[in-house]
Amino acid sequence: YQKKPLGVNIKFKQMYLKQHYFDSFRDYVQREARDRYGLTYSDLNNGGYKIYTTMDKQAQLAVENAMRNDSFFEHDKKVNIGVTLLNPSNGQLVALGGGRNFSPGSYNWALQKKPPGSSIKPLTVFGPIVEFKNYNEYTMVLDKRFYYKGWSPNNYVKGMFYGNVPLKEVVYRSLNAATARMLIYDLGIAKSYAFATKSLELPLSPKDEVPAALALGGLTEGLNTLNMARAYSAFANEGMMPNPYAILKIVDQNGQVINPLSGKELSKMETLKRVFSKRTSFYMTRMLQEVITNPNGTGHKAKLYDSRPVAGKTGTNQKANSGWFVGFTPDLVGAVLVFNEPGGKLQITGGNYPAKIFSYIMSLALKGKP
C-alpha cells in the first residue's frame, strides 16, 4: 500500500482548488475580523463563525482571472500584481487581488506599499489646486524647465516641454515640470503634504514633504492599492471619501450576532468624510476622463469594453519597474499595481500593463450592470 500511487481523483482536486479563488479577499477579512472585532485567526478557525462580507463574486472572479492570465504579464513569472476594487459611495470592498501566486500567509500585494508615481498627482497637486486655488480644466499652466534647490524635473520625453497649456493637458499628458511648478509656486509643498496626510489620510513619511515625492510620486515607502482606491473614491463620490470595510456582520455558532469593537460599528464605518467640494470632484472627473479619451492621454488603454464613461490616472516608477492605473466609474473604483519582482524584466508603465488589466477587470466586474 505504501508503494501504490495515491490516485487522487482529478474532479475532486479541481473542486478543492476552486476554494482558493477567494484567498486574497479571505485574508483581508481575517485582518478586519481581528481589527474590528478582536477575533484572532485561532478564534476564526475554531469558533464556527459565519462571516457576511461585501465581496462581489463577479468582480472577484474578474480579478482572479486577470491574475491567472499569463498573457497579461508576457508570461514573465517574475511579474506580480495587486488590485483593489471599492464601492465609492459606501466604502464596501468589492474585490481584492493579492498577487498571482497568493497563498495564505504570503504577502498580500493589494496591501503592500509601492511608489505610486504620477497616479499621486490628482491627490497631492491637481485636486488640491482646484480646491484651494480655484483652478479649472482651462486654467493656463506653464510647462517649462525650472530649477528648485538644484532639482529640475523632466517630462516623460526627456527635454521636451509644452509651454503654456491648459490644466487638463497637464493632467492627460501627465506633465511633470508643470505639475512640480504648480506644487512649489502656486499650491505650496506644506499645504499639499498636510492635505495628503490629514484630509486624505495617506500614510506618507515625513521625508515625503518634498517636490519629488508630492509632485511625481517618488515616495519613501509608497502606498498600497487600498490607499489609492479609497482616496480616488472622493472624485467618484462628489468629494466624499469612505472608510473601506469588508465585513457586514459576524454570527457565532449559536446564531448570536457578534458586536464590533467600540468605534468600529458598521454605522461608523459607513460615515463619509468630505475632502473635496462637489466643484473639485466635477472638474477632476472631467480631466481624468481625458486621460483615457484623449488620443494623447497616457491611459487610453484603460477604456472599458462597453465604452461606458471611465476616468483615471496612470503612474510609473522612475525605472519602469512598476506601474499603476487608478480609475473609476460612478459606482466602482479600481486600483491596479503591476511590478517586477527581483529578476522580472518587463518595462512597465502605467499606460500599458496596469491600464490594460484595469480595463479587463472593470469591464468584467461591471458587465450586465447599468
mmCIF file of C-alpha atoms in Angstrom:
data_model
loop_
_atom_site.group_PDB
_atom_site.id
_atom_site.type_symbol
_atom_site.label_atom_id
_atom_site.label_comp_id
_atom_site.label_asym_id
_atom_site.label_seq_id
_atom_site.Cartn_x
_atom_site.Cartn_y
_atom_site.Cartn_z
ATOM 1 C CA TYR A 1 0.000 0.000 0.000
ATOM 2 C CA GLN A 2 2.893 2.347 0.669
ATOM 3 C CA LYS A 3 4.148 1.810 -2.870
ATOM 4 C CA LYS A 4 0.804 2.364 -4.562
ATOM 5 C CA PRO A 5 0.052 5.817 -6.058
ATOM 6 C CA LEU A 6 -2.499 7.926 -4.245
ATOM 7 C CA GLY A 7 -4.700 8.156 -7.351
ATOM 8 C CA VAL A 8 -6.281 11.470 -6.401
ATOM 9 C CA ASN A 9 -9.410 11.949 -8.482
ATOM 10 C CA ILE A 10 -8.897 14.960 -10.798
ATOM 11 C CA LYS A 11 -12.522 16.072 -10.342
ATOM 12 C CA PHE A 12 -12.127 16.273 -6.564
ATOM 13 C CA LYS A 13 -8.769 18.002 -6.946
ATOM 14 C CA GLN A 14 -10.374 20.690 -9.106
ATOM 15 C CA MET A 15 -13.224 21.109 -6.636
ATOM 16 C CA TYR A 16 -10.683 21.658 -3.883
ATOM 17 C CA LEU A 17 -8.639 24.142 -5.922
ATOM 18 C CA LYS A 18 -11.710 26.256 -6.646
ATOM 19 C CA GLN A 19 -11.831 27.132 -2.962
ATOM 20 C CA HIS A 20 -8.612 29.096 -3.401
ATOM 21 C CA TYR A 21 -10.157 31.633 -5.736
ATOM 22 C CA PHE A 22 -11.024 33.901 -2.821
ATOM 23 C CA ASP A 23 -7.893 33.635 -0.662
ATOM 24 C CA SER A 24 -6.857 37.275 -1.134
ATOM 25 C CA PHE A 25 -10.251 38.535 -0.004
ATOM 26 C CA ARG A 26 -10.395 35.986 2.820
ATOM 27 C CA ASP A 27 -7.016 37.216 4.034
ATOM 28 C CA TYR A 28 -8.346 40.770 4.280
ATOM 29 C CA VAL A 29 -11.495 39.566 6.058
ATOM 30 C CA GLN A 30 -9.322 37.816 8.674
ATOM 31 C CA ARG A 31 -7.377 41.042 9.234
ATOM 32 C CA GLU A 32 -10.581 43.044 9.584
ATOM 33 C CA ALA A 33 -12.101 40.485 11.964
ATOM 34 C CA ARG A 34 -9.047 40.972 14.176
ATOM 35 C CA ASP A 35 -9.015 44.775 13.948
ATOM 36 C CA ARG A 36 -12.772 45.473 14.105
ATOM 37 C CA TYR A 37 -13.992 42.533 16.214
ATOM 38 C CA GLY A 38 -10.949 41.438 18.196
ATOM 39 C CA LEU A 39 -11.162 37.910 16.762
ATOM 40 C CA THR A 40 -7.831 36.152 16.238
ATOM 41 C CA TYR A 41 -7.042 33.688 13.444
ATOM 42 C CA SER A 42 -7.393 30.919 16.045
ATOM 43 C CA ASP A 43 -10.858 32.198 17.020
ATOM 44 C CA LEU A 44 -11.960 32.146 13.386
ATOM 45 C CA ASN A 45 -10.567 28.672 12.755
ATOM 46 C CA ASN A 46 -12.207 27.110 15.791
ATOM 47 C CA GLY A 47 -15.278 29.216 16.560
ATOM 48 C CA GLY A 48 -17.776 28.150 13.914
ATOM 49 C CA TYR A 49 -18.445 31.750 12.885
ATOM 50 C CA LYS A 50 -20.384 32.816 9.809
ATOM 51 C CA ILE A 51 -18.948 35.976 8.264
ATOM 52 C CA TYR A 52 -21.087 38.019 5.879
ATOM 53 C CA THR A 53 -18.963 40.141 3.567
ATOM 54 C CA THR A 54 -19.175 42.846 0.912
ATOM 55 C CA MET A 55 -17.455 40.766 -1.787
ATOM 56 C CA ASP A 56 -18.995 40.829 -5.259
ATOM 57 C CA LYS A 57 -18.347 37.385 -6.724
ATOM 58 C CA GLN A 58 -18.462 38.611 -10.331
ATOM 59 C CA ALA A 59 -15.888 41.307 -9.601
ATOM 60 C CA GLN A 60 -13.674 38.997 -7.525
ATOM 61 C CA LEU A 61 -13.604 36.395 -10.279
ATOM 62 C CA ALA A 62 -12.662 39.123 -12.783
ATOM 63 C CA VAL A 63 -9.665 39.985 -10.584
ATOM 64 C CA GLU A 64 -8.720 36.333 -10.094
ATOM 65 C CA ASN A 65 -8.945 35.581 -13.823
ATOM 66 C CA ALA A 66 -6.773 38.593 -14.659
ATOM 67 C CA MET A 67 -4.112 37.468 -12.185
ATOM 68 C CA ARG A 68 -4.143 33.960 -13.665
ATOM 69 C CA ASN A 69 -3.884 35.158 -17.268
ATOM 70 C CA ASP A 70 -0.161 34.893 -18.020
ATOM 71 C CA SER A 71 -0.539 36.782 -21.313
ATOM 72 C CA PHE A 72 -1.181 39.986 -19.337
ATOM 73 C CA PHE A 73 2.370 39.657 -17.980
ATOM 74 C CA GLU A 74 4.132 38.490 -21.167
ATOM 75 C CA HIS A 75 4.435 35.075 -19.464
ATOM 76 C CA ASP A 76 7.123 36.510 -17.156
ATOM 77 C CA LYS A 77 6.731 34.632 -13.860
ATOM 78 C CA LYS A 78 8.668 37.354 -12.006
ATOM 79 C CA VAL A 79 5.971 39.989 -12.580
ATOM 80 C CA ASN A 80 3.321 40.421 -9.905
ATOM 81 C CA ILE A 81 0.165 42.410 -9.226
ATOM 82 C CA GLY A 82 -2.014 43.952 -6.526
ATOM 83 C CA VAL A 83 -5.646 45.037 -7.040
ATOM 84 C CA THR A 84 -8.406 46.706 -5.026
ATOM 85 C CA LEU A 85 -11.988 47.320 -6.190
ATOM 86 C CA LEU A 86 -14.080 49.569 -3.950
ATOM 87 C CA ASN A 87 -17.608 50.970 -3.922
ATOM 88 C CA PRO A 88 -17.005 54.735 -3.638
ATOM 89 C CA SER A 89 -20.413 55.575 -2.170
ATOM 90 C CA ASN A 90 -20.090 53.443 0.985
ATOM 91 C CA GLY A 91 -16.526 52.041 1.172
ATOM 92 C CA GLN A 92 -17.516 48.413 0.657
ATOM 93 C CA LEU A 93 -14.630 46.300 -0.636
ATOM 94 C CA VAL A 94 -15.889 44.605 -3.778
ATOM 95 C CA ALA A 95 -12.808 42.588 -4.744
ATOM 96 C CA LEU A 96 -9.151 42.180 -3.819
ATOM 97 C CA GLY A 97 -6.187 40.724 -5.684
ATOM 98 C CA GLY A 98 -3.222 39.813 -3.503
ATOM 99 C CA GLY A 99 -0.861 38.542 -6.203
ATOM 100 C CA ARG A 100 -0.527 35.954 -8.957
ATOM 101 C CA ASN A 101 0.659 33.257 -6.559
ATOM 102 C CA PHE A 102 -1.047 34.434 -3.399
ATOM 103 C CA SER A 103 -1.499 31.860 -0.669
ATOM 104 C CA PRO A 104 -2.471 32.334 2.981
ATOM 105 C CA GLY A 105 0.474 33.671 4.940
ATOM 106 C CA SER A 106 2.251 35.217 1.951
ATOM 107 C CA TYR A 107 2.425 38.905 1.025
ATOM 108 C CA ASN A 108 -0.981 40.306 0.115
ATOM 109 C CA TRP A 109 0.165 42.671 -2.629
ATOM 110 C CA ALA A 110 -3.094 44.605 -2.563
ATOM 111 C CA LEU A 111 -1.911 45.840 0.848
ATOM 112 C CA GLN A 112 1.862 46.190 0.266
ATOM 113 C CA LYS A 113 3.341 49.620 -0.461
ATOM 114 C CA LYS A 114 4.928 50.690 -3.749
ATOM 115 C CA PRO A 115 5.736 54.222 -5.023
ATOM 116 C CA PRO A 116 2.625 55.447 -6.897
ATOM 117 C CA GLY A 117 4.411 57.583 -9.489
ATOM 118 C CA SER A 118 2.173 60.067 -11.292
ATOM 119 C CA SER A 119 -1.017 58.425 -10.026
ATOM 120 C CA ILE A 120 -0.484 60.537 -6.885
ATOM 121 C CA LYS A 121 -0.757 63.836 -8.811
ATOM 122 C CA PRO A 122 -4.572 64.135 -8.631
ATOM 123 C CA LEU A 123 -4.389 63.683 -4.845
ATOM 124 C CA THR A 124 -1.466 65.960 -3.989
ATOM 125 C CA VAL A 125 -1.453 68.614 -6.752
ATOM 126 C CA PHE A 126 -4.338 68.633 -9.248
ATOM 127 C CA GLY A 127 -7.202 68.108 -6.785
ATOM 128 C CA PRO A 128 -5.845 70.480 -4.115
ATOM 129 C CA ILE A 129 -5.054 73.268 -6.613
ATOM 130 C CA VAL A 130 -8.609 73.106 -7.969
ATOM 131 C CA GLU A 131 -9.923 73.040 -4.399
ATOM 132 C CA PHE A 132 -7.820 75.803 -2.826
ATOM 133 C CA LYS A 133 -6.777 77.997 -5.767
ATOM 134 C CA ASN A 134 -9.949 77.784 -7.890
ATOM 135 C CA TYR A 135 -8.175 76.309 -10.894
ATOM 136 C CA ASN A 136 -10.289 74.544 -13.503
ATOM 137 C CA GLU A 137 -9.585 72.482 -16.597
ATOM 138 C CA TYR A 138 -8.965 75.596 -18.718
ATOM 139 C CA THR A 139 -6.584 77.409 -16.350
ATOM 140 C CA MET A 140 -3.338 78.031 -18.215
ATOM 141 C CA VAL A 141 -0.220 76.465 -16.663
ATOM 142 C CA LEU A 142 3.429 76.849 -17.686
ATOM 143 C CA ASP A 143 5.315 73.682 -18.640
ATOM 144 C CA LYS A 144 8.943 74.761 -18.898
ATOM 145 C CA ARG A 145 12.257 73.701 -17.402
ATOM 146 C CA PHE A 146 12.962 75.229 -13.992
ATOM 147 C CA TYR A 147 15.286 74.608 -11.063
ATOM 148 C CA TYR A 148 14.377 74.344 -7.387
ATOM 149 C CA LYS A 149 17.226 73.864 -4.910
ATOM 150 C CA GLY A 150 19.262 72.167 -7.628
ATOM 151 C CA TRP A 151 16.396 69.866 -8.688
ATOM 152 C CA SER A 152 14.897 70.044 -12.193
ATOM 153 C CA PRO A 153 12.077 67.658 -13.170
ATOM 154 C CA ASN A 154 11.868 66.207 -16.673
ATOM 155 C CA ASN A 155 8.774 65.189 -18.579
ATOM 156 C CA TYR A 156 8.361 61.603 -19.816
ATOM 157 C CA VAL A 157 10.091 62.545 -23.067
ATOM 158 C CA LYS A 158 13.280 63.983 -21.607
ATOM 159 C CA GLY A 159 13.980 67.587 -22.605
ATOM 160 C CA MET A 160 10.508 68.120 -24.143
ATOM 161 C CA PHE A 161 8.309 70.888 -22.713
ATOM 162 C CA TYR A 162 4.976 72.249 -23.923
ATOM 163 C CA GLY A 163 4.932 75.903 -22.813
ATOM 164 C CA ASN A 164 1.594 77.395 -21.757
ATOM 165 C CA VAL A 165 -1.074 74.682 -21.718
ATOM 166 C CA PRO A 166 -4.486 74.270 -20.013
ATOM 167 C CA LEU A 167 -4.543 72.269 -16.800
ATOM 168 C CA LYS A 168 -6.464 69.438 -18.477
ATOM 169 C CA GLU A 169 -3.495 68.910 -20.832
ATOM 170 C CA VAL A 170 -1.107 68.783 -17.879
ATOM 171 C CA VAL A 171 -3.358 66.033 -16.487
ATOM 172 C CA TYR A 172 -3.855 63.897 -19.607
ATOM 173 C CA ARG A 173 -0.216 64.185 -20.724
ATOM 174 C CA SER A 174 0.993 63.833 -17.092
ATOM 175 C CA LEU A 175 3.484 66.694 -17.476
ATOM 176 C CA ASN A 176 5.996 66.544 -14.635
ATOM 177 C CA ALA A 177 7.525 70.008 -14.983
ATOM 178 C CA ALA A 178 4.183 71.829 -14.942
ATOM 179 C CA THR A 179 2.946 69.699 -12.031
ATOM 180 C CA ALA A 180 6.060 70.374 -9.940
ATOM 181 C CA ARG A 181 5.926 74.098 -10.755
ATOM 182 C CA MET A 182 2.291 74.311 -9.579
ATOM 183 C CA LEU A 183 3.117 72.399 -6.417
ATOM 184 C CA ILE A 184 6.059 74.611 -5.441
ATOM 185 C CA TYR A 185 4.949 78.088 -6.551
ATOM 186 C CA ASP A 186 1.130 78.012 -6.602
ATOM 187 C CA LEU A 187 -0.100 75.426 -4.093
ATOM 188 C CA GLY A 188 2.782 75.098 -1.624
ATOM 189 C CA ILE A 189 4.638 71.978 -0.524
ATOM 190 C CA ALA A 190 3.459 72.191 3.098
ATOM 191 C CA LYS A 191 -0.201 72.607 2.067
ATOM 192 C CA SER A 192 -0.002 69.634 -0.298
ATOM 193 C CA TYR A 193 1.604 67.409 2.324
ATOM 194 C CA ALA A 194 -0.899 68.431 5.018
ATOM 195 C CA PHE A 195 -3.836 67.749 2.693
ATOM 196 C CA ALA A 196 -2.483 64.335 1.694
ATOM 197 C CA THR A 197 -1.782 63.182 5.235
ATOM 198 C CA LYS A 198 -4.624 64.822 7.174
ATOM 199 C CA SER A 199 -7.547 65.111 4.756
ATOM 200 C CA LEU A 200 -6.881 62.061 2.576
ATOM 201 C CA GLU A 201 -5.193 60.166 5.436
ATOM 202 C CA LEU A 202 -2.461 58.820 3.172
ATOM 203 C CA PRO A 203 0.331 57.156 5.211
ATOM 204 C CA LEU A 204 3.195 59.292 3.896
ATOM 205 C CA SER A 205 6.586 59.535 5.580
ATOM 206 C CA PRO A 206 7.835 62.915 6.930
ATOM 207 C CA LYS A 207 10.591 62.534 4.323
ATOM 208 C CA ASP A 208 7.913 62.815 1.615
ATOM 209 C CA GLU A 209 7.354 66.531 2.243
ATOM 210 C CA VAL A 210 9.461 67.332 -0.834
ATOM 211 C CA PRO A 211 8.581 68.114 -4.504
ATOM 212 C CA ALA A 212 9.870 64.846 -5.999
ATOM 213 C CA ALA A 213 7.569 62.843 -3.717
ATOM 214 C CA LEU A 214 4.437 65.002 -3.816
ATOM 215 C CA ALA A 215 4.579 66.033 -7.496
ATOM 216 C CA LEU A 216 5.996 62.865 -9.057
ATOM 217 C CA GLY A 217 5.098 60.137 -6.551
ATOM 218 C CA GLY A 218 8.624 59.041 -5.662
ATOM 219 C CA LEU A 219 7.626 58.269 -2.087
ATOM 220 C CA THR A 220 9.980 56.911 0.575
ATOM 221 C CA GLU A 221 7.834 53.819 1.229
ATOM 222 C CA GLY A 222 4.894 54.185 -1.132
ATOM 223 C CA LEU A 223 1.166 53.481 -0.955
ATOM 224 C CA ASN A 224 -0.942 50.377 -1.489
ATOM 225 C CA THR A 225 -3.883 49.778 -3.806
ATOM 226 C CA LEU A 226 -6.379 50.155 -0.963
ATOM 227 C CA ASN A 227 -4.938 53.585 -0.027
ATOM 228 C CA MET A 228 -5.224 54.721 -3.643
ATOM 229 C CA ALA A 229 -8.710 53.336 -4.284
ATOM 230 C CA ARG A 230 -10.027 54.954 -1.133
ATOM 231 C CA ALA A 231 -8.576 58.387 -1.956
ATOM 232 C CA TYR A 232 -9.810 58.304 -5.575
ATOM 233 C CA SER A 233 -13.285 57.423 -4.284
ATOM 234 C CA ALA A 234 -13.686 61.098 -3.376
ATOM 235 C CA PHE A 235 -13.599 62.048 -7.076
ATOM 236 C CA ALA A 236 -16.284 59.478 -7.902
ATOM 237 C CA ASN A 237 -18.465 60.420 -4.928
ATOM 238 C CA GLU A 238 -18.838 64.201 -5.207
ATOM 239 C CA GLY A 239 -15.892 64.858 -2.898
ATOM 240 C CA MET A 240 -16.870 62.449 -0.113
ATOM 241 C CA MET A 241 -14.337 59.784 0.944
ATOM 242 C CA PRO A 242 -15.470 56.491 2.545
ATOM 243 C CA ASN A 243 -13.907 54.137 5.085
ATOM 244 C CA PRO A 244 -13.090 50.775 3.444
ATOM 245 C CA TYR A 245 -14.571 47.669 5.053
ATOM 246 C CA ALA A 246 -15.332 44.079 4.055
ATOM 247 C CA ILE A 247 -17.434 42.641 6.909
ATOM 248 C CA LEU A 248 -21.167 43.292 7.164
ATOM 249 C CA LYS A 249 -21.711 41.090 10.223
ATOM 250 C CA ILE A 250 -20.379 38.060 12.092
ATOM 251 C CA VAL A 251 -22.652 35.426 13.616
ATOM 252 C CA ASP A 252 -21.400 32.819 16.124
ATOM 253 C CA GLN A 253 -22.303 29.114 16.201
ATOM 254 C CA ASN A 254 -25.305 29.877 18.434
ATOM 255 C CA GLY A 255 -26.764 32.338 15.955
ATOM 256 C CA GLN A 256 -25.777 35.385 18.003
ATOM 257 C CA VAL A 257 -24.523 38.468 16.134
ATOM 258 C CA ILE A 258 -21.051 39.482 17.373
ATOM 259 C CA ASN A 259 -20.693 43.163 18.192
ATOM 260 C CA PRO A 260 -17.714 45.054 16.722
ATOM 261 C CA LEU A 261 -15.278 46.856 18.978
ATOM 262 C CA SER A 262 -16.296 50.328 20.164
ATOM 263 C CA GLY A 263 -15.913 52.852 17.369
ATOM 264 C CA LYS A 264 -15.750 50.103 14.710
ATOM 265 C CA GLU A 265 -19.505 49.646 14.275
ATOM 266 C CA LEU A 266 -20.921 49.436 10.758
ATOM 267 C CA SER A 267 -22.615 52.813 11.166
ATOM 268 C CA LYS A 268 -19.214 54.357 11.968
ATOM 269 C CA MET A 269 -17.559 52.569 9.044
ATOM 270 C CA GLU A 270 -20.198 53.952 6.682
ATOM 271 C CA THR A 271 -19.618 57.551 7.764
ATOM 272 C CA LEU A 272 -18.292 59.554 4.812
ATOM 273 C CA LYS A 273 -15.712 62.335 5.080
ATOM 274 C CA ARG A 274 -15.780 65.412 2.844
ATOM 275 C CA VAL A 275 -12.319 66.014 1.391
ATOM 276 C CA PHE A 276 -13.154 67.868 -1.855
ATOM 277 C CA SER A 277 -16.005 70.163 -2.855
ATOM 278 C CA LYS A 278 -18.513 68.978 -5.470
ATOM 279 C CA ARG A 279 -16.938 71.521 -7.832
ATOM 280 C CA THR A 280 -13.490 69.972 -7.431
ATOM 281 C CA SER A 281 -14.734 66.415 -7.965
ATOM 282 C CA PHE A 282 -16.631 67.602 -11.074
ATOM 283 C CA TYR A 283 -13.578 69.225 -12.690
ATOM 284 C CA MET A 284 -11.242 66.414 -11.662
ATOM 285 C CA THR A 285 -13.570 63.776 -13.093
ATOM 286 C CA ARG A 286 -13.751 65.647 -16.425
ATOM 287 C CA MET A 287 -9.958 65.958 -16.590
ATOM 288 C CA LEU A 288 -9.335 62.350 -15.564
ATOM 289 C CA GLN A 289 -11.740 61.164 -18.263
ATOM 290 C CA GLU A 290 -9.485 62.882 -20.816
ATOM 291 C CA VAL A 291 -6.567 60.725 -19.642
ATOM 292 C CA ILE A 292 -8.448 57.872 -21.328
ATOM 293 C CA THR A 293 -10.464 59.548 -24.110
ATOM 294 C CA ASN A 294 -7.875 61.994 -25.455
ATOM 295 C CA PRO A 295 -5.624 60.486 -28.173
ATOM 296 C CA ASN A 296 -2.606 61.982 -26.365
ATOM 297 C CA GLY A 297 -3.746 60.762 -22.954
ATOM 298 C CA THR A 298 -1.467 58.380 -21.069
ATOM 299 C CA GLY A 299 -4.309 55.995 -20.185
ATOM 300 C CA HIS A 300 -6.243 55.322 -23.392
ATOM 301 C CA LYS A 301 -5.705 51.559 -22.983
ATOM 302 C CA ALA A 302 -7.920 51.704 -19.864
ATOM 303 C CA LYS A 303 -11.057 52.280 -21.955
ATOM 304 C CA LEU A 304 -13.774 49.820 -20.919
ATOM 305 C CA TYR A 305 -15.115 47.188 -23.301
ATOM 306 C CA ASP A 306 -18.671 48.575 -23.315
ATOM 307 C CA SER A 307 -17.445 52.187 -23.716
ATOM 308 C CA ARG A 308 -19.148 53.363 -20.520
ATOM 309 C CA PRO A 309 -17.647 56.572 -19.042
ATOM 310 C CA VAL A 310 -14.470 55.970 -17.056
ATOM 311 C CA ALA A 311 -11.846 58.263 -15.551
ATOM 312 C CA GLY A 312 -8.404 57.596 -14.119
ATOM 313 C CA LYS A 313 -4.693 58.231 -13.971
ATOM 314 C CA THR A 314 -1.508 56.354 -14.821
ATOM 315 C CA GLY A 315 1.587 56.149 -12.646
ATOM 316 C CA THR A 316 5.059 54.873 -13.486
ATOM 317 C CA ASN A 317 8.079 54.199 -11.313
ATOM 318 C CA GLN A 318 11.175 56.102 -12.465
ATOM 319 C CA LYS A 319 12.982 52.910 -13.506
ATOM 320 C CA ALA A 320 9.873 51.376 -15.143
ATOM 321 C CA ASN A 321 9.940 48.574 -12.548
ATOM 322 C CA SER A 322 6.347 49.187 -11.538
ATOM 323 C CA GLY A 323 3.266 50.932 -12.830
ATOM 324 C CA TRP A 324 -0.201 51.915 -11.670
ATOM 325 C CA PHE A 325 -3.613 52.634 -13.043
ATOM 326 C CA VAL A 326 -6.208 54.034 -10.650
ATOM 327 C CA GLY A 327 -9.611 54.825 -12.093
ATOM 328 C CA PHE A 328 -13.344 54.874 -11.579
ATOM 329 C CA THR A 329 -16.838 54.782 -12.979
ATOM 330 C CA PRO A 330 -19.692 56.355 -10.982
ATOM 331 C CA ASP A 331 -20.120 53.171 -8.924
ATOM 332 C CA LEU A 332 -16.758 51.399 -8.837
ATOM 333 C CA VAL A 333 -13.158 52.447 -8.150
ATOM 334 C CA GLY A 334 -10.256 50.232 -9.185
ATOM 335 C CA ALA A 335 -6.550 50.447 -8.351
ATOM 336 C CA VAL A 336 -4.130 48.177 -10.228
ATOM 337 C CA LEU A 337 -0.421 47.861 -9.417
ATOM 338 C CA VAL A 338 1.897 45.799 -11.656
ATOM 339 C CA PHE A 339 5.556 45.373 -10.687
ATOM 340 C CA ASN A 340 8.692 43.374 -11.314
ATOM 341 C CA GLU A 341 9.882 41.104 -8.558
ATOM 342 C CA PRO A 342 13.673 40.509 -8.470
ATOM 343 C CA GLY A 343 14.508 39.001 -11.848
ATOM 344 C CA GLY A 344 11.463 40.433 -13.638
ATOM 345 C CA LYS A 345 12.308 42.080 -16.951
ATOM 346 C CA LEU A 346 9.169 43.905 -18.119
ATOM 347 C CA GLN A 347 9.330 47.612 -18.941
ATOM 348 C CA ILE A 348 6.230 48.647 -17.023
ATOM 349 C CA THR A 349 4.440 51.963 -17.452
ATOM 350 C CA GLY A 350 1.052 52.807 -16.020
ATOM 351 C CA GLY A 351 -0.336 53.201 -19.519
ATOM 352 C CA ASN A 352 0.487 49.675 -20.681
ATOM 353 C CA TYR A 353 0.072 46.628 -18.408
ATOM 354 C CA PRO A 354 -1.833 48.257 -15.497
ATOM 355 C CA ALA A 355 -4.191 50.155 -17.849
ATOM 356 C CA LYS A 356 -4.983 47.042 -19.914
ATOM 357 C CA ILE A 357 -5.580 44.929 -16.803
ATOM 358 C CA PHE A 358 -7.748 47.685 -15.283
ATOM 359 C CA SER A 359 -9.842 47.693 -18.481
ATOM 360 C CA TYR A 360 -10.272 43.902 -18.354
ATOM 361 C CA ILE A 361 -11.150 43.735 -14.657
ATOM 362 C CA MET A 362 -13.543 46.691 -14.591
ATOM 363 C CA SER A 363 -15.259 45.609 -17.814
ATOM 364 C CA LEU A 364 -15.983 42.121 -16.460
ATOM 365 C CA ALA A 365 -16.860 43.394 -12.971
ATOM 366 C CA LEU A 366 -19.452 45.786 -14.419
ATOM 367 C CA LYS A 367 -20.758 43.506 -17.179
ATOM 368 C CA GLY A 368 -24.559 43.387 -17.188
ATOM 369 C CA LYS A 369 -24.832 46.310 -14.762
ATOM 370 C CA PRO A 370 -26.394 49.623 -15.865
#
